[in-house]
C-alpha cells in the first residue's frame, strides 16, 4: 500500500509541478472549459422574465429612450444595457448576444480570482478556487442577461488591483509600475461595479473596510487609494430614482427575508465548498496517507496566506448578504439568493485557504492536494459530461452559429385553441405573460391577456410589482394585452386562465374563486412559471 501511495504521490507531484511552471496554460484551459460550458448552458436556457427587460430596453430606438425605459421599468444602472446594445450591433439580436456581456463579465471574474489566489498560494490552489467558482450557484449568472456577472467581474478586477497596490511599497521602477497597474484596475473595477448594479455599494464598502484596516496598520493614509474608492460615490445621485422605484414595489411576505432565510442562504453557500473540502481530505488520506493531512502554518509568509486587509475585504464580502437581509427585513423588501452573489468569492477563497492549511507538507503548500481537490470539483460540477465534445474549436463555432435554445410548443396555447379558439387565455403571472410575448407568435398572442387590479393584487397577494404591465406592453411593443380586471370581465364572461393558485405573486385565481366557477382542465409541461390550465365562467351577478 505504501508503495502505491508513493507512486501516486510522485505522479501527482509531477502534475502539480507542471501546472506551477505553466500557469498561463492552466488559466487558458480553465477559460476554455468555462466558455464551452457557458455556451452549452446558454443553448439550454431561453431568456426568462428579468432577462427580457435587458433584451427590450437595450433595443430602444435611441439612447434617450433607453435611459427613460430603464428609469421607469428597471432598477439598474446603464452599463449592462449599453454593453448589450453594442453586442446587438456587432453580432445581431439573439439569445446569445443578449448574454455576451455577462459571459465576458464572469470570465473576467474567473481570471481575476485566479491571479488573486495565485499571487499568494500558487497555480494549483488558484485553479482550485476557479473550479469552486464554476461549481457554485453563481455560474448561472454567466448566462443570465442581468448585471450580476458584470458586478462580480468588476469586483474581481478591483480586488486584484487592490492586491497589487498593497503587495509592495513603491521603492523601485518595477513596484511603481505594479502600483500604477493596480490603481488602474482598482479605478476601473470600482466604477464598473457602481455602473453595473446598486449592490456595487457593498463591494465599495468591502474595499473601504480593507483600506481602513490597512491605514490602521500602516499609520498613514494612502490618498490615491482613498480617492479612488470614494470617487464612485458621486454616482450615488443617479441611484435615487432607482431607490424610489424600488420603495414603491410591494412584495409578498414569502419573498421577504427572516431568520430562516439568513440560515438557509449561508448553509447553501458553504455546503458545496464544504463537501469539496471533505472529499478532498478523504482522497488525500487514501491516496497520500495520514501524514499528509495535518494542519499548521506555513514556514514563510502569512499564517493564512493572505494579508490582514485582504482578509478584511473577504470577510466583508461574506457579510454583505447578512447586512442586506437585515436592511430588507426592516423595510419589508424582497430578498433573492442572487442578491448575495458577492459573498461567493469570500467563501471560495476561505475554502481554498482551509484546504491549504489542512494539507501542509513540512510547512509548505502541497499542490497535490489542490490538484486532487480541483479534480473533485470538476467531477462535482458535471462539466466533464457535456463539455469535452464542445471544447474543440469547430464545436465552439457551431455553438455560436446555432445558439438559440430550443423552445417547446406552448401546450396551454394549443390546448385552449383546440377547445375554443374564440376564448381569451389569461396569464395569472406577469412572469409568464412577458415570457410568452417573447416566445409565441403574434396570432397566438392576439388572445393572450394579463389583468391588473391594484386593490385585488394587494389584498390577495400583498404585491403590486406587475401592476405596471400596460406601460410595459406599450414601451416594449408587446403583442399581448394588459387590461384592467373589471374592463376585461365586462367583455368576457367565459375564458381560460394559465396559472398556479398558490404562487405568492399571483392573485387572479384567488379572486376568481369568489365570484366565478373555476375548473382545472389540464396540467401542462410548458417552460413557463404557470403550469395549471383552468376554465373560468363568471357567475350571474
Coordinates of C-alpha atoms in Angstrom, one line a residue, residues 12-541:
X12 CA 0.6 14.0 -8.6
X13 CA 3.8 15.9 -7.7
X14 CA 4.9 15.8 -11.4
X15 CA 1.5 17.1 -12.5
X16 CA 1.4 19.8 -9.8
X17 CA 4.9 21.0 -10.7
X18 CA 4.0 21.1 -14.4
X19 CA 0.9 23.3 -13.5
X20 CA 3.1 25.6 -11.4
X21 CA 5.5 26.1 -14.3
X22 CA 2.8 26.7 -16.9
X23 CA 0.3 28.9 -15.1
X24 CA -0.8 30.6 -18.2
X25 CA -1.7 27.3 -19.9
X26 CA -3.7 26.3 -16.8
X27 CA -5.6 29.5 -16.9
X28 CA -6.2 29.1 -20.6
X29 CA -7.6 25.6 -20.1
X30 CA -9.9 26.9 -17.4
X31 CA -11.2 29.7 -19.6
X32 CA -11.8 27.3 -22.4
X33 CA -13.7 25.0 -20.1
X34 CA -15.8 27.9 -18.9
X35 CA -16.6 29.2 -22.4
X36 CA -17.6 25.8 -23.6
X37 CA -19.8 25.3 -20.5
X38 CA -21.3 28.8 -20.8
X39 CA -22.2 28.3 -24.5
X40 CA -23.8 25.0 -23.7
X41 CA -25.7 26.5 -20.8
X42 CA -26.9 29.4 -22.9
X43 CA -28.2 27.0 -25.6
X44 CA -30.1 25.1 -22.9
X45 CA -32.0 28.1 -21.4
X46 CA -34.3 30.6 -23.1
X47 CA -34.5 34.2 -22.0
X48 CA -36.5 34.5 -18.8
X49 CA -38.6 37.4 -17.5
X50 CA -35.8 39.5 -16.0
X51 CA -33.5 38.9 -19.0
X52 CA -36.2 40.1 -21.3
X53 CA -36.1 43.6 -19.6
X54 CA -32.5 43.7 -20.7
X55 CA -33.4 42.4 -24.2
X56 CA -36.1 45.0 -24.8
X57 CA -34.5 48.0 -23.1
X58 CA -31.2 47.5 -25.0
X59 CA -33.2 47.7 -28.3
X60 CA -34.7 51.1 -27.5
X61 CA -34.6 53.3 -30.7
X62 CA -32.3 55.9 -29.1
X63 CA -30.1 56.3 -26.0
X64 CA -32.6 58.8 -24.6
X65 CA -35.4 56.2 -25.0
X66 CA -33.2 53.6 -23.4
X67 CA -32.5 55.8 -20.4
X68 CA -36.2 56.6 -20.0
X69 CA -37.1 52.9 -20.2
X70 CA -34.6 51.8 -17.6
X71 CA -35.5 54.6 -15.2
X72 CA -39.2 53.7 -15.5
X73 CA -39.2 49.9 -15.8
X74 CA -35.9 48.6 -14.3
X75 CA -33.7 49.3 -11.3
X76 CA -30.2 49.0 -12.7
X77 CA -27.5 51.5 -13.9
X78 CA -26.9 51.8 -17.6
X79 CA -23.7 49.9 -18.2
X80 CA -25.4 46.5 -18.8
X81 CA -27.8 47.9 -21.4
X82 CA -25.1 49.8 -23.2
X83 CA -22.9 46.7 -23.5
X84 CA -25.9 44.6 -24.7
X85 CA -26.8 47.3 -27.2
X86 CA -23.2 47.2 -28.6
X87 CA -23.4 43.4 -28.6
X88 CA -26.6 43.6 -30.7
X89 CA -24.9 46.0 -33.2
X90 CA -21.8 43.8 -33.5
X91 CA -23.4 40.4 -33.7
X92 CA -27.1 40.9 -34.2
X93 CA -30.0 40.3 -31.9
X94 CA -30.3 36.8 -30.4
X95 CA -30.4 35.0 -27.1
X96 CA -26.6 34.5 -27.0
X97 CA -25.8 38.1 -28.0
X98 CA -28.0 39.3 -25.1
X99 CA -25.8 37.3 -22.8
X100 CA -22.4 38.1 -24.2
X101 CA -21.6 40.9 -21.8
X102 CA -22.4 38.6 -18.8
X103 CA -20.4 35.7 -20.3
X104 CA -17.4 38.1 -20.6
X105 CA -18.0 39.6 -17.1
X106 CA -18.0 36.2 -15.5
X107 CA -14.8 35.3 -17.4
X108 CA -13.2 38.5 -16.0
X109 CA -14.2 37.2 -12.5
X110 CA -12.5 33.9 -13.2
X111 CA -9.3 35.4 -14.5
X112 CA -9.0 37.9 -11.6
X113 CA -9.8 35.3 -9.0
X114 CA -7.1 33.1 -10.5
X115 CA -4.5 35.8 -10.3
X116 CA -5.6 37.0 -6.9
X117 CA -5.1 33.5 -5.4
X118 CA -2.1 32.6 -7.5
X119 CA -0.1 35.5 -6.1
X120 CA -0.5 34.2 -2.6
X121 CA -0.9 30.4 -3.0
X122 CA 0.4 29.3 -6.4
X123 CA -1.2 28.0 -9.6
X124 CA -2.7 24.8 -8.2
X125 CA -4.7 26.4 -5.5
X126 CA -5.7 29.2 -7.9
X127 CA -7.1 26.6 -10.2
X128 CA -9.0 25.0 -7.2
X129 CA -10.6 28.4 -6.4
X130 CA -11.7 28.9 -10.0
X131 CA -13.2 25.5 -10.2
X132 CA -15.0 26.2 -7.0
X133 CA -16.5 29.3 -8.6
X134 CA -17.6 27.3 -11.7
X135 CA -19.2 24.7 -9.5
X136 CA -21.0 27.2 -7.4
X137 CA -24.5 28.5 -8.0
X138 CA -23.0 31.8 -9.3
X139 CA -22.2 30.0 -12.6
X140 CA -25.8 30.6 -13.7
X141 CA -25.1 34.3 -13.7
X142 CA -22.7 33.8 -16.6
X143 CA -25.7 33.1 -18.9
X144 CA -28.2 35.4 -17.2
X145 CA -28.5 38.7 -19.0
X146 CA -28.7 40.7 -15.8
X147 CA -25.9 42.7 -14.1
X148 CA -24.7 40.2 -11.5
X149 CA -21.9 38.7 -13.6
X150 CA -20.7 42.2 -14.5
X151 CA -20.8 43.2 -10.8
X152 CA -18.7 40.1 -9.9
X153 CA -16.3 40.6 -12.8
X154 CA -15.6 44.2 -11.8
X155 CA -15.4 43.2 -8.1
X156 CA -12.7 40.7 -9.0
X157 CA -10.8 43.4 -11.0
X158 CA -11.0 45.8 -8.1
X159 CA -9.8 43.1 -5.7
X160 CA -6.9 42.2 -7.9
X161 CA -6.0 45.9 -8.3
X162 CA -6.1 46.4 -4.5
X163 CA -3.8 43.4 -4.0
X164 CA -1.3 44.8 -6.5
X165 CA -1.3 48.1 -4.7
X166 CA -0.7 46.6 -1.3
X167 CA 1.8 43.9 -2.2
X168 CA 4.9 46.0 -2.2
X169 CA 5.9 49.6 -1.4
X170 CA 6.8 51.7 -4.5
X171 CA 10.5 51.6 -3.9
X172 CA 11.7 50.9 -7.5
X173 CA 10.5 51.1 -11.1
X174 CA 9.1 47.5 -11.0
X175 CA 6.9 48.1 -7.9
X176 CA 5.9 51.6 -9.2
X177 CA 4.6 50.0 -12.4
X178 CA 2.8 47.3 -10.4
X179 CA 1.2 50.0 -8.2
X180 CA 0.2 52.0 -11.3
X181 CA -1.5 49.0 -12.9
X182 CA -3.1 48.2 -9.5
X183 CA -4.5 51.7 -9.2
X184 CA -5.8 51.4 -12.8
X185 CA -7.5 48.1 -12.1
X186 CA -9.0 49.4 -8.9
X187 CA -10.3 52.5 -10.6
X188 CA -11.9 50.6 -13.5
X189 CA -13.2 47.9 -11.1
X190 CA -15.0 50.3 -8.6
X191 CA -16.6 52.4 -11.3
X192 CA -17.6 49.3 -13.2
X193 CA -19.3 47.9 -10.1
X194 CA -21.2 51.1 -9.5
X195 CA -22.3 51.3 -13.1
X196 CA -23.5 47.7 -13.1
X197 CA -25.7 47.3 -10.0
X198 CA -26.8 49.1 -6.9
X199 CA -25.1 46.3 -4.9
X200 CA -21.8 47.7 -6.1
X201 CA -22.1 49.8 -3.0
X202 CA -21.4 46.7 -0.9
X203 CA -18.3 45.9 -2.9
X204 CA -17.2 49.5 -2.4
X205 CA -17.9 49.1 1.3
X206 CA -15.8 46.0 1.5
X207 CA -12.8 47.7 -0.2
X208 CA -13.3 50.7 2.1
X209 CA -13.2 48.4 5.2
X210 CA -10.0 46.8 3.9
X211 CA -8.3 50.1 3.3
X212 CA -9.4 51.4 6.8
X213 CA -7.7 48.4 8.3
X214 CA -4.6 48.9 6.2
X215 CA -4.4 52.5 7.2
X216 CA -4.6 51.5 10.8
X217 CA -1.7 49.0 10.3
X218 CA 0.4 51.5 8.3
X219 CA -0.5 54.5 10.4
X220 CA -0.5 56.6 7.3
X221 CA -3.1 57.4 4.6
X222 CA -2.8 56.2 1.0
X223 CA -4.6 59.1 -0.5
X224 CA -4.8 57.8 -4.2
X225 CA -6.5 54.6 -3.0
X226 CA -8.9 56.5 -0.7
X227 CA -9.8 58.9 -3.5
X228 CA -10.4 56.0 -6.0
X229 CA -12.7 54.3 -3.5
X230 CA -14.6 57.5 -2.7
X231 CA -15.0 58.9 -6.2
X232 CA -17.6 56.4 -7.4
X233 CA -19.9 57.6 -4.6
X234 CA -20.6 60.6 -6.9
X235 CA -22.7 58.2 -9.0
X236 CA -24.9 57.6 -5.9
X237 CA -27.1 60.5 -7.0
X238 CA -28.1 58.5 -10.2
X239 CA -29.4 55.8 -7.9
X240 CA -32.0 58.0 -6.3
X241 CA -34.7 57.3 -8.9
X242 CA -34.0 53.6 -8.6
X243 CA -34.4 53.6 -4.9
X244 CA -37.6 55.5 -5.3
X245 CA -38.9 52.9 -7.8
X246 CA -37.9 50.1 -5.5
X247 CA -39.6 51.6 -2.5
X248 CA -42.9 51.7 -4.4
X249 CA -42.7 48.0 -5.0
X250 CA -44.7 45.7 -2.7
X251 CA -43.5 42.1 -2.5
X252 CA -45.3 39.1 -1.0
X253 CA -44.3 38.1 2.6
X254 CA -42.9 34.9 1.2
X255 CA -40.1 36.8 -0.6
X256 CA -39.2 38.9 2.5
X257 CA -36.1 37.7 4.5
X258 CA -36.3 36.4 8.0
X259 CA -34.0 34.4 10.3
X260 CA -34.6 31.2 8.3
X261 CA -33.7 33.0 5.1
X262 CA -30.3 34.0 6.6
X263 CA -29.6 30.5 7.8
X264 CA -30.7 28.9 4.5
X265 CA -28.6 31.2 2.4
X266 CA -25.4 30.7 4.3
X267 CA -25.9 26.9 4.5
X268 CA -26.5 26.8 0.8
X269 CA -23.4 29.0 0.2
X270 CA -21.0 26.9 2.2
X271 CA -22.4 23.4 1.6
X272 CA -20.6 22.8 -1.7
X273 CA -17.2 24.1 -0.7
X274 CA -17.5 22.1 2.5
X275 CA -18.4 18.9 0.6
X276 CA -15.5 19.5 -1.8
X277 CA -13.1 20.0 1.2
X278 CA -14.3 16.8 2.9
X279 CA -13.9 14.8 -0.3
X280 CA -10.5 16.2 -0.9
X281 CA -9.4 15.4 2.6
X282 CA -10.6 11.9 2.2
X283 CA -8.8 11.5 -1.2
X284 CA -5.6 12.9 0.4
X285 CA -6.0 10.4 3.3
X286 CA -6.5 7.4 1.0
X287 CA -4.0 8.3 -1.8
X288 CA -1.2 10.1 0.1
X289 CA -1.6 8.8 3.6
X290 CA -2.5 10.3 7.0
X291 CA 0.8 12.3 7.5
X292 CA -0.3 14.5 4.5
X293 CA -3.4 15.7 6.3
X294 CA -2.0 17.8 9.1
X295 CA -2.8 21.5 9.8
X296 CA -0.1 24.0 10.5
X297 CA 1.0 27.5 9.5
X298 CA 3.4 27.9 6.5
X299 CA 7.1 28.3 7.3
X300 CA 7.1 31.7 5.4
X301 CA 4.5 34.4 4.8
X302 CA 1.2 35.0 6.4
X303 CA -0.3 32.2 8.5
X304 CA -3.4 32.3 6.4
X305 CA -1.6 33.2 3.1
X306 CA -3.5 36.5 2.6
X307 CA -2.7 39.8 4.3
X308 CA -5.0 41.2 7.0
X309 CA -6.5 43.9 4.8
X310 CA -7.2 41.2 2.2
X311 CA -9.0 39.1 4.8
X312 CA -11.0 42.1 6.0
X313 CA -12.0 42.5 2.3
X314 CA -13.0 38.9 2.0
X315 CA -14.9 38.8 5.3
X316 CA -16.7 42.0 4.3
X317 CA -17.9 40.3 1.1
X318 CA -19.2 37.3 3.1
X319 CA -21.0 39.6 5.5
X320 CA -22.8 41.5 2.7
X321 CA -25.9 39.2 2.4
X322 CA -26.4 39.4 6.2
X323 CA -26.3 43.3 6.1
X324 CA -28.6 43.4 3.1
X325 CA -31.1 41.0 4.6
X326 CA -31.1 43.0 7.8
X327 CA -31.9 46.1 5.8
X328 CA -34.6 44.4 3.8
X329 CA -36.2 42.9 7.0
X330 CA -36.6 46.4 8.3
X331 CA -38.0 47.8 5.0
X332 CA -40.1 44.7 4.1
X333 CA -38.2 44.3 0.9
X334 CA -37.7 41.1 -1.1
X335 CA -34.5 39.1 -0.9
X336 CA -33.5 36.6 -3.6
X337 CA -30.3 34.4 -3.3
X338 CA -28.8 36.2 -6.3
X339 CA -28.6 39.4 -4.2
X340 CA -25.9 37.7 -2.1
X341 CA -23.7 36.5 -5.0
X342 CA -20.9 38.9 -4.0
X343 CA -20.3 36.6 -0.9
X344 CA -19.2 33.7 -3.1
X345 CA -15.7 35.0 -3.6
X346 CA -15.1 35.1 0.2
X347 CA -16.4 31.5 0.7
X348 CA -14.4 30.1 -2.2
X349 CA -11.1 31.7 -1.0
X350 CA -11.8 30.7 2.6
X351 CA -12.3 27.1 1.4
X352 CA -9.1 27.3 -0.6
X353 CA -7.1 28.6 2.4
X354 CA -8.6 25.8 4.7
X355 CA -7.6 23.2 2.2
X356 CA -4.0 24.5 2.1
X357 CA -3.8 24.6 5.9
X358 CA -5.1 21.1 6.2
X359 CA -2.6 19.7 3.8
X360 CA 0.6 21.5 4.6
X361 CA 3.7 19.4 3.8
X362 CA 6.6 20.4 6.1
X363 CA 5.4 23.9 6.3
X364 CA 5.0 24.4 2.5
X365 CA 1.9 24.3 0.3
X366 CA 1.2 20.9 -1.2
X367 CA 0.0 21.4 -4.8
X368 CA -1.0 17.7 -4.9
X369 CA -3.9 18.3 -2.6
X370 CA -5.1 21.3 -4.7
X371 CA -4.9 19.1 -7.8
X372 CA -7.0 16.4 -6.2
X373 CA -9.5 19.0 -5.0
X374 CA -9.7 20.5 -8.4
X375 CA -10.4 17.1 -9.9
X376 CA -13.2 16.5 -7.4
X377 CA -14.7 19.9 -8.1
X378 CA -14.6 19.2 -11.8
X379 CA -16.4 15.9 -11.3
X380 CA -19.0 17.6 -8.9
X381 CA -19.7 20.3 -11.5
X382 CA -20.9 17.9 -14.2
X383 CA -18.9 19.8 -16.8
X384 CA -17.0 16.5 -17.6
X385 CA -20.1 15.0 -19.3
X386 CA -21.3 17.6 -21.8
X387 CA -18.2 19.8 -22.1
X388 CA -15.4 17.8 -23.8
X389 CA -17.4 17.4 -27.0
X390 CA -17.8 21.2 -27.2
X391 CA -14.2 22.2 -26.4
X392 CA -13.0 21.7 -30.0
X393 CA -12.9 25.0 -31.9
X394 CA -15.3 23.7 -34.5
X395 CA -17.9 22.9 -31.9
X396 CA -17.5 26.3 -30.3
X397 CA -18.1 27.9 -33.7
X398 CA -21.1 25.7 -34.2
X399 CA -22.5 26.8 -30.8
X400 CA -22.1 30.4 -31.9
X401 CA -23.9 29.8 -35.1
X402 CA -26.7 27.8 -33.6
X403 CA -27.0 29.4 -30.3
X404 CA -30.8 29.8 -29.9
X405 CA -32.3 27.5 -27.3
X406 CA -34.9 25.0 -28.5
X407 CA -38.4 26.1 -27.2
X408 CA -41.3 23.7 -26.6
X409 CA -44.6 24.3 -28.3
X410 CA -46.9 26.1 -25.9
X411 CA -49.2 23.3 -24.7
X412 CA -51.6 25.7 -23.0
X413 CA -52.0 27.7 -26.2
X414 CA -52.6 24.7 -28.4
X415 CA -54.9 23.1 -25.8
X416 CA -57.1 26.1 -25.4
X417 CA -57.2 26.7 -29.2
X418 CA -58.4 23.2 -29.7
X419 CA -61.1 23.6 -27.1
X420 CA -62.3 27.0 -28.2
X421 CA -60.1 29.4 -30.2
X422 CA -62.5 32.3 -29.6
X423 CA -62.0 32.4 -25.8
X424 CA -59.2 34.5 -24.3
X425 CA -56.2 32.9 -22.5
X426 CA -55.3 34.9 -19.4
X427 CA -51.9 34.6 -17.8
X428 CA -52.1 34.7 -14.0
X429 CA -48.4 35.5 -13.7
X430 CA -46.7 38.6 -15.1
X431 CA -43.6 36.4 -15.5
X432 CA -45.4 34.1 -17.9
X433 CA -47.0 37.0 -19.7
X434 CA -43.7 38.6 -20.5
X435 CA -42.0 35.4 -21.5
X436 CA -44.9 34.3 -23.6
X437 CA -44.8 37.6 -25.5
X438 CA -41.2 36.8 -26.5
X439 CA -41.8 33.1 -27.4
X440 CA -45.2 32.9 -29.0
X441 CA -46.4 34.1 -32.4
X442 CA -48.5 37.3 -32.8
X443 CA -51.5 35.3 -33.9
X444 CA -51.3 33.3 -30.6
X445 CA -50.7 36.4 -28.5
X446 CA -53.8 38.1 -30.0
X447 CA -55.9 36.2 -27.5
X448 CA -53.4 36.3 -24.5
X449 CA -54.1 38.7 -21.7
X450 CA -52.8 39.9 -18.3
X451 CA -55.2 41.5 -15.9
X452 CA -54.4 44.4 -13.5
X453 CA -56.2 45.3 -10.3
X454 CA -54.2 47.2 -7.6
X455 CA -56.7 46.5 -4.9
X456 CA -57.0 42.8 -5.6
X457 CA -53.3 42.4 -6.1
X458 CA -52.6 43.9 -2.6
X459 CA -55.5 42.1 -1.0
X460 CA -54.8 38.6 -2.2
X461 CA -51.0 38.6 -2.9
X462 CA -49.7 41.7 -1.0
X463 CA -47.9 42.7 -4.1
X464 CA -48.0 45.3 -6.9
X465 CA -44.9 44.6 -8.9
X466 CA -46.9 43.7 -12.1
X467 CA -49.5 46.5 -11.9
X468 CA -47.4 48.5 -14.4
X469 CA -47.9 45.9 -17.1
X470 CA -49.9 48.2 -19.5
X471 CA -46.9 50.6 -19.6
X472 CA -44.6 47.7 -20.3
X473 CA -46.8 46.5 -23.2
X474 CA -46.6 49.9 -24.7
X475 CA -42.9 50.5 -24.1
X476 CA -41.7 47.0 -25.3
X477 CA -44.3 46.8 -28.1
X478 CA -45.7 43.5 -26.9
X479 CA -48.5 41.7 -28.8
X480 CA -50.4 40.5 -25.8
X481 CA -52.9 42.6 -24.0
X482 CA -52.7 44.1 -20.4
X483 CA -56.1 45.5 -19.3
X484 CA -57.9 46.2 -16.0
X485 CA -59.7 43.2 -14.5
X486 CA -63.0 45.0 -14.3
X487 CA -62.9 46.1 -18.0
X488 CA -62.0 42.5 -19.1
X489 CA -64.9 41.0 -17.2
X490 CA -67.3 43.4 -18.8
X491 CA -66.4 41.9 -22.2
X492 CA -65.6 38.3 -21.3
X493 CA -67.7 36.0 -19.1
X494 CA -66.0 32.8 -20.2
X495 CA -62.2 32.4 -20.6
X496 CA -59.2 30.3 -19.8
X497 CA -56.6 31.0 -17.2
X498 CA -53.0 29.7 -17.1
X499 CA -51.6 30.0 -13.5
X500 CA -50.7 28.4 -10.2
X501 CA -53.2 29.0 -7.4
X502 CA -50.6 29.2 -4.6
X503 CA -47.8 31.2 -6.3
X504 CA -47.1 34.1 -4.0
X505 CA -47.2 36.9 -6.6
X506 CA -50.4 35.8 -8.3
X507 CA -53.8 37.0 -7.1
X508 CA -56.1 36.3 -10.1
X509 CA -57.2 32.7 -9.3
X510 CA -57.8 33.5 -5.6
X511 CA -60.1 36.4 -6.6
X512 CA -61.9 34.5 -9.3
X513 CA -62.9 31.7 -6.9
X514 CA -65.0 34.2 -5.0
X515 CA -67.3 35.1 -7.9
X516 CA -66.7 32.6 -10.7
X517 CA -66.8 28.9 -11.5
X518 CA -63.1 27.8 -11.8
X519 CA -62.4 24.3 -13.1
X520 CA -59.0 22.9 -13.7
X521 CA -58.8 21.2 -17.1
X522 CA -55.1 20.3 -17.6
X523 CA -51.6 20.5 -16.2
X524 CA -49.1 21.5 -18.8
X525 CA -45.4 20.7 -19.2
X526 CA -44.6 24.2 -20.6
X527 CA -41.4 26.0 -19.6
X528 CA -43.4 28.9 -18.2
X529 CA -43.9 29.6 -14.5
X530 CA -47.6 28.9 -14.8
X531 CA -48.5 25.2 -15.3
X532 CA -52.1 24.7 -14.5
X533 CA -54.8 25.4 -17.1
X534 CA -58.3 26.5 -15.8
X535 CA -61.6 27.2 -17.5
X536 CA -63.4 30.1 -15.9
X537 CA -67.1 31.0 -16.1
X538 CA -68.3 34.2 -14.4
X539 CA -71.4 33.6 -12.3
X540 CA -74.5 35.7 -12.8
X541 CA -74.4 38.8 -10.7

